GROMACS .gro file of C-alpha atoms in nm:
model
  198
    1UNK     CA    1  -0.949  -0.121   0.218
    2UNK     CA    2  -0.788   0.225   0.261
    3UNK     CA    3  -0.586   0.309   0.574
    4UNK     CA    4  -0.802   0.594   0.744
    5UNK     CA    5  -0.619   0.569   1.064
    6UNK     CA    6  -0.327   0.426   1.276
    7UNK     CA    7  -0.344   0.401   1.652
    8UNK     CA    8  -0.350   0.823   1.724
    9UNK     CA    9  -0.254   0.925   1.378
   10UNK     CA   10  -0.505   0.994   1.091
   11UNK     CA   11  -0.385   0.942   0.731
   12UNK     CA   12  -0.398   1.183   0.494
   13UNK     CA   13  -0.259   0.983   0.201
   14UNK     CA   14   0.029   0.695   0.084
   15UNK     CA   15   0.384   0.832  -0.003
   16UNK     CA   16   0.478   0.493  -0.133
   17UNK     CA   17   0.603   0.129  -0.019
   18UNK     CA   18   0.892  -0.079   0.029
   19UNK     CA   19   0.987  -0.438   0.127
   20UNK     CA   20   0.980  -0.401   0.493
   21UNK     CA   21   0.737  -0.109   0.522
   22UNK     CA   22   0.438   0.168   0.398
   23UNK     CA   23   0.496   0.510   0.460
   24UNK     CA   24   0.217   0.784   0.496
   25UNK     CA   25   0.161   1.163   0.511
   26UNK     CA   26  -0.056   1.132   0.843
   27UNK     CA   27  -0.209   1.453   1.096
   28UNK     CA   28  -0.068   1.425   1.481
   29UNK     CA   29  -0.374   1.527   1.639
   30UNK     CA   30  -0.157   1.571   1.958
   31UNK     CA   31   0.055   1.829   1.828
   32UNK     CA   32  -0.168   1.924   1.498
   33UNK     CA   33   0.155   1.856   1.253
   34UNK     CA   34   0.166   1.682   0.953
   35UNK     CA   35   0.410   1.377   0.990
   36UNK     CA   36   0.573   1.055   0.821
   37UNK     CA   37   0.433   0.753   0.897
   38UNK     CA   38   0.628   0.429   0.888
   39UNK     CA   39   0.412   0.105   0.908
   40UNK     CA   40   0.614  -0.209   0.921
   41UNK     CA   41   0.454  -0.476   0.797
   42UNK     CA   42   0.350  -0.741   0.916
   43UNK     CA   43   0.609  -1.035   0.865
   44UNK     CA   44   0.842  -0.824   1.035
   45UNK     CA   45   0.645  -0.627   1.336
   46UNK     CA   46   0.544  -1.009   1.454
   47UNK     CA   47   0.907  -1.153   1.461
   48UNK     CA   48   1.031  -1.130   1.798
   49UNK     CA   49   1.398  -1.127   1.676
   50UNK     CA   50   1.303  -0.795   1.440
   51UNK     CA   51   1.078  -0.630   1.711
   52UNK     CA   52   1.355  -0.629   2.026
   53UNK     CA   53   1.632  -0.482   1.774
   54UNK     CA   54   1.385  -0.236   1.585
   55UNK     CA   55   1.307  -0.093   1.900
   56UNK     CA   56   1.664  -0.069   2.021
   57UNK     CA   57   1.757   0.103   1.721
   58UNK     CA   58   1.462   0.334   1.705
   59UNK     CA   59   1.510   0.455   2.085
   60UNK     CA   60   1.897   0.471   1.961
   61UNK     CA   61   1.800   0.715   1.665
   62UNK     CA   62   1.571   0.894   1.815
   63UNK     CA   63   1.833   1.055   2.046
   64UNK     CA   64   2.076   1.086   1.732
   65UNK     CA   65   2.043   1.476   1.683
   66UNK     CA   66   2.202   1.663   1.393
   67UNK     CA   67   2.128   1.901   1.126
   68UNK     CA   68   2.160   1.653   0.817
   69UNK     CA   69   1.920   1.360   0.981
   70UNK     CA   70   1.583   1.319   0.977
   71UNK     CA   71   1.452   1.369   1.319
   72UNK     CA   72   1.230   1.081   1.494
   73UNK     CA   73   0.937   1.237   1.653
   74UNK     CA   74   0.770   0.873   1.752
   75UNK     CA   75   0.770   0.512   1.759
   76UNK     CA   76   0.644   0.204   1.891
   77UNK     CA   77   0.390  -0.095   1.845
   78UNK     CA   78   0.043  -0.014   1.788
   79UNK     CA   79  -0.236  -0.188   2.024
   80UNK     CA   80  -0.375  -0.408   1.935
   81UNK     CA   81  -0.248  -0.503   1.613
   82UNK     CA   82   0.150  -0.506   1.752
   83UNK     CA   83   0.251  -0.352   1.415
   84UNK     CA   84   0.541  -0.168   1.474
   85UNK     CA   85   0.595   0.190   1.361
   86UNK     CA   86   0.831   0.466   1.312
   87UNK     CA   87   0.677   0.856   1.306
   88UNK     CA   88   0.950   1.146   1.112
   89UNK     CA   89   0.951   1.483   1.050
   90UNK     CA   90   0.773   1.499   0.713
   91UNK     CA   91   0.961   1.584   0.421
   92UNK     CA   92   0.823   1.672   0.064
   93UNK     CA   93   1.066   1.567  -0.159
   94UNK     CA   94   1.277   1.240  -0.199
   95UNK     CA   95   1.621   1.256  -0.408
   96UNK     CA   96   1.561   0.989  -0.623
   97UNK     CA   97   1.203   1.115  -0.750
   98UNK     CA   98   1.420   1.489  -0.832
   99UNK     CA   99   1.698   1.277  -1.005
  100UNK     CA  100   1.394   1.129  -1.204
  101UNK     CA  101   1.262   1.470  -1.271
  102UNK     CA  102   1.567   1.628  -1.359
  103UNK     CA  103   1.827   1.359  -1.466
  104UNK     CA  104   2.096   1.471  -1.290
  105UNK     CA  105   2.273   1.788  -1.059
  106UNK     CA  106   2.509   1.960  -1.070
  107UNK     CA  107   2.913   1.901  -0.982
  108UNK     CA  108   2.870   2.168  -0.702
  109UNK     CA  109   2.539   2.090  -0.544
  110UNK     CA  110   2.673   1.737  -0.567
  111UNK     CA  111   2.963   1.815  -0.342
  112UNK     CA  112   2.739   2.000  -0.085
  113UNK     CA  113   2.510   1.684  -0.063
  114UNK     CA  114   2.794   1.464   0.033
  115UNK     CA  115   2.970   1.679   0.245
  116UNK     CA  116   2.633   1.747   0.462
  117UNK     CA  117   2.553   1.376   0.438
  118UNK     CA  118   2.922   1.266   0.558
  119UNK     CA  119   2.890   1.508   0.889
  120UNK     CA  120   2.592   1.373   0.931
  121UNK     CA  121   2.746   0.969   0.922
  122UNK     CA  122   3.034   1.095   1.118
  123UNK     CA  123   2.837   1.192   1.394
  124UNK     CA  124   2.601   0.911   1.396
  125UNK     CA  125   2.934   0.712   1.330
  126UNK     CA  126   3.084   0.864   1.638
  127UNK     CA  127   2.819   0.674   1.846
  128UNK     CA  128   2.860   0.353   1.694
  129UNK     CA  129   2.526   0.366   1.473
  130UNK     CA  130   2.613   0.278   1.126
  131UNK     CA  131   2.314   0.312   0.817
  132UNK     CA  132   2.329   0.027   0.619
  133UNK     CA  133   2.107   0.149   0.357
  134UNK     CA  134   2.209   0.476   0.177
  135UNK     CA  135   2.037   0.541  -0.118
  136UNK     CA  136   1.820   0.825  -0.352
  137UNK     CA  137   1.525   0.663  -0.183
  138UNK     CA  138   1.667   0.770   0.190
  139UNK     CA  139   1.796   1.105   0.128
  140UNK     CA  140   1.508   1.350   0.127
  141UNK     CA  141   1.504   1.698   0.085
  142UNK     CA  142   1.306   2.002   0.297
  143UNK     CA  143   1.096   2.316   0.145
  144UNK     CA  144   1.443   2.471   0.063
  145UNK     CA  145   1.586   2.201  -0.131
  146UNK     CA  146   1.832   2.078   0.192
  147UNK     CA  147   1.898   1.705   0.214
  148UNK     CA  148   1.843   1.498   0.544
  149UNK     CA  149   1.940   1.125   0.571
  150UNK     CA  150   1.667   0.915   0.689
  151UNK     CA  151   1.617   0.522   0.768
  152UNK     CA  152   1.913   0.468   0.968
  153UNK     CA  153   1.884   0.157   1.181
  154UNK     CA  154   1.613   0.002   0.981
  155UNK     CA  155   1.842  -0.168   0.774
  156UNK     CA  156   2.036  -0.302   1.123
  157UNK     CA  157   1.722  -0.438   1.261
  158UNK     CA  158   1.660  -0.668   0.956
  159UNK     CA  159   2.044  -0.792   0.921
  160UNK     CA  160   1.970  -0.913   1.262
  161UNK     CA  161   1.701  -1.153   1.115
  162UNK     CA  162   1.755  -1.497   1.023
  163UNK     CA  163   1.531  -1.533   0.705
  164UNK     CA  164   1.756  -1.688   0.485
  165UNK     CA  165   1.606  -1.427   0.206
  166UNK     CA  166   1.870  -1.294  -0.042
  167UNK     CA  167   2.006  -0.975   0.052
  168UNK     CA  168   1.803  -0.724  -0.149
  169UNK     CA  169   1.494  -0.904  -0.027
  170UNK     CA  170   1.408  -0.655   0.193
  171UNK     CA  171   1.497  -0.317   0.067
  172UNK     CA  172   1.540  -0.294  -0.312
  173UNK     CA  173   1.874  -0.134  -0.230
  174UNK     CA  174   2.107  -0.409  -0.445
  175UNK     CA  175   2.260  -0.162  -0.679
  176UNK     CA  176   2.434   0.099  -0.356
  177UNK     CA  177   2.529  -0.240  -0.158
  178UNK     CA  178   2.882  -0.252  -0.068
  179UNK     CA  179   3.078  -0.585  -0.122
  180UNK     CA  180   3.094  -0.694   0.204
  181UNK     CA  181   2.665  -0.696   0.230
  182UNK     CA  182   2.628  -0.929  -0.064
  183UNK     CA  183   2.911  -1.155   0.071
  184UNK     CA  184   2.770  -1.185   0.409
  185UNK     CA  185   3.071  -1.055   0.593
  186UNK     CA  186   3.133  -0.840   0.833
  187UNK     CA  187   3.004  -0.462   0.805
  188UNK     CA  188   3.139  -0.144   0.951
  189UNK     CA  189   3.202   0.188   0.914
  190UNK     CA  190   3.354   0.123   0.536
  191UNK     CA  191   3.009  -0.004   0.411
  192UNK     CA  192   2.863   0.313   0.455
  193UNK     CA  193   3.074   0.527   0.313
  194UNK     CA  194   3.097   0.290  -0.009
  195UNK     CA  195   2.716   0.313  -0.022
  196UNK     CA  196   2.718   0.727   0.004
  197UNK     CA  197   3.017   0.711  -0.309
  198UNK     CA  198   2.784   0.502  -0.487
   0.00000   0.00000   0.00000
């Protein structure tokens, strides 16, 4: 059955899907603005564990504010289904569907993408919020071709999860994990910047 609505917001059609979640282009009646929809599924919205941290990280990153990350308009649990969800700016492109498209960039508008992309980690850094889970798939671009980092702290709320599930289980992110994720160690700073190089 297609999704015609989600607790206040009214889809307007599927962006695509991941392990942990669906995303949609849905209307904010509120406000009248097209948004991005984040709908957790279900495994994960009803695990107590994943529900206390995803909503300390998304009250976390909601306050994060800077020019190179995706801003969080929303979030919460819907009633009475409990499925958690995460509302963004909308965006209408996605790096890794242009590198698709095109093959590849150029040298220079390489360099600009990481050097807006690493102010953007060293502020979020700065306040002890790390990614996780940098990748084409979570670097999305506006009208003007600008990139914007989104997803951080989704990637921290599952890491907190005892699933026993192989690392890549969740995100389809195993080719820009850093060392230390696939050997279970200890994470910091380090792993993000190996996953932006990557």
């Amino acid at each position: 059955m297609t999704l015609k609505k989600f607790g206040r917001y009214e889809i307007v059609k599927e962006l695509g899907q991941g392990g942990m979640a669906e995303v949609y282009e849905a209307h904010d009646p509120i406000v009248d603005r097209l948004v991005a929809l984040k709908i957790i599924r279900r495994q994960f919205s009803q695990d107590p564990r994943f529900h206390d941290r995803f909503t300390r990280e998304a009250k976390t990153i909601a306050n994060l504010e800077h020019r190179a990350i995706v801003p969080v308009h929303d979030f919460g649990a819907d009633d009475p289904s409990g499925q958690l969800y995460l509302v963004m700016r909308l965006m209408p492109e996605v790096l890794n569907k242009r590198l698709e498209r095109e093959g590849s960039i150029s040298l220079e508008e390489t360099s600009l993408i990481l050097n807006r992309l690493a102010a953007a980690l060293n502020t979020a850094h700065s306040r002890g919020i790390m990614h996780r889970d940098i990748k084409p798939a979570n670097i999305l671009l506006d009208e003007d071709g600008t990139v914007f980092l989104a997803d951080f702290g989704l990637a921290a709320a599952i890491d907190k999860m005892e699933t026993g599930a192989a690392p890549a289980a969740y995100g389809g992110s195993m080719f820009y994990m850093a060392p230390e994720q696939w050997l279970d160690e200890p994470l910091g700073q380090f792993t993000d910047v190996y996953q932006l190089g990557v």
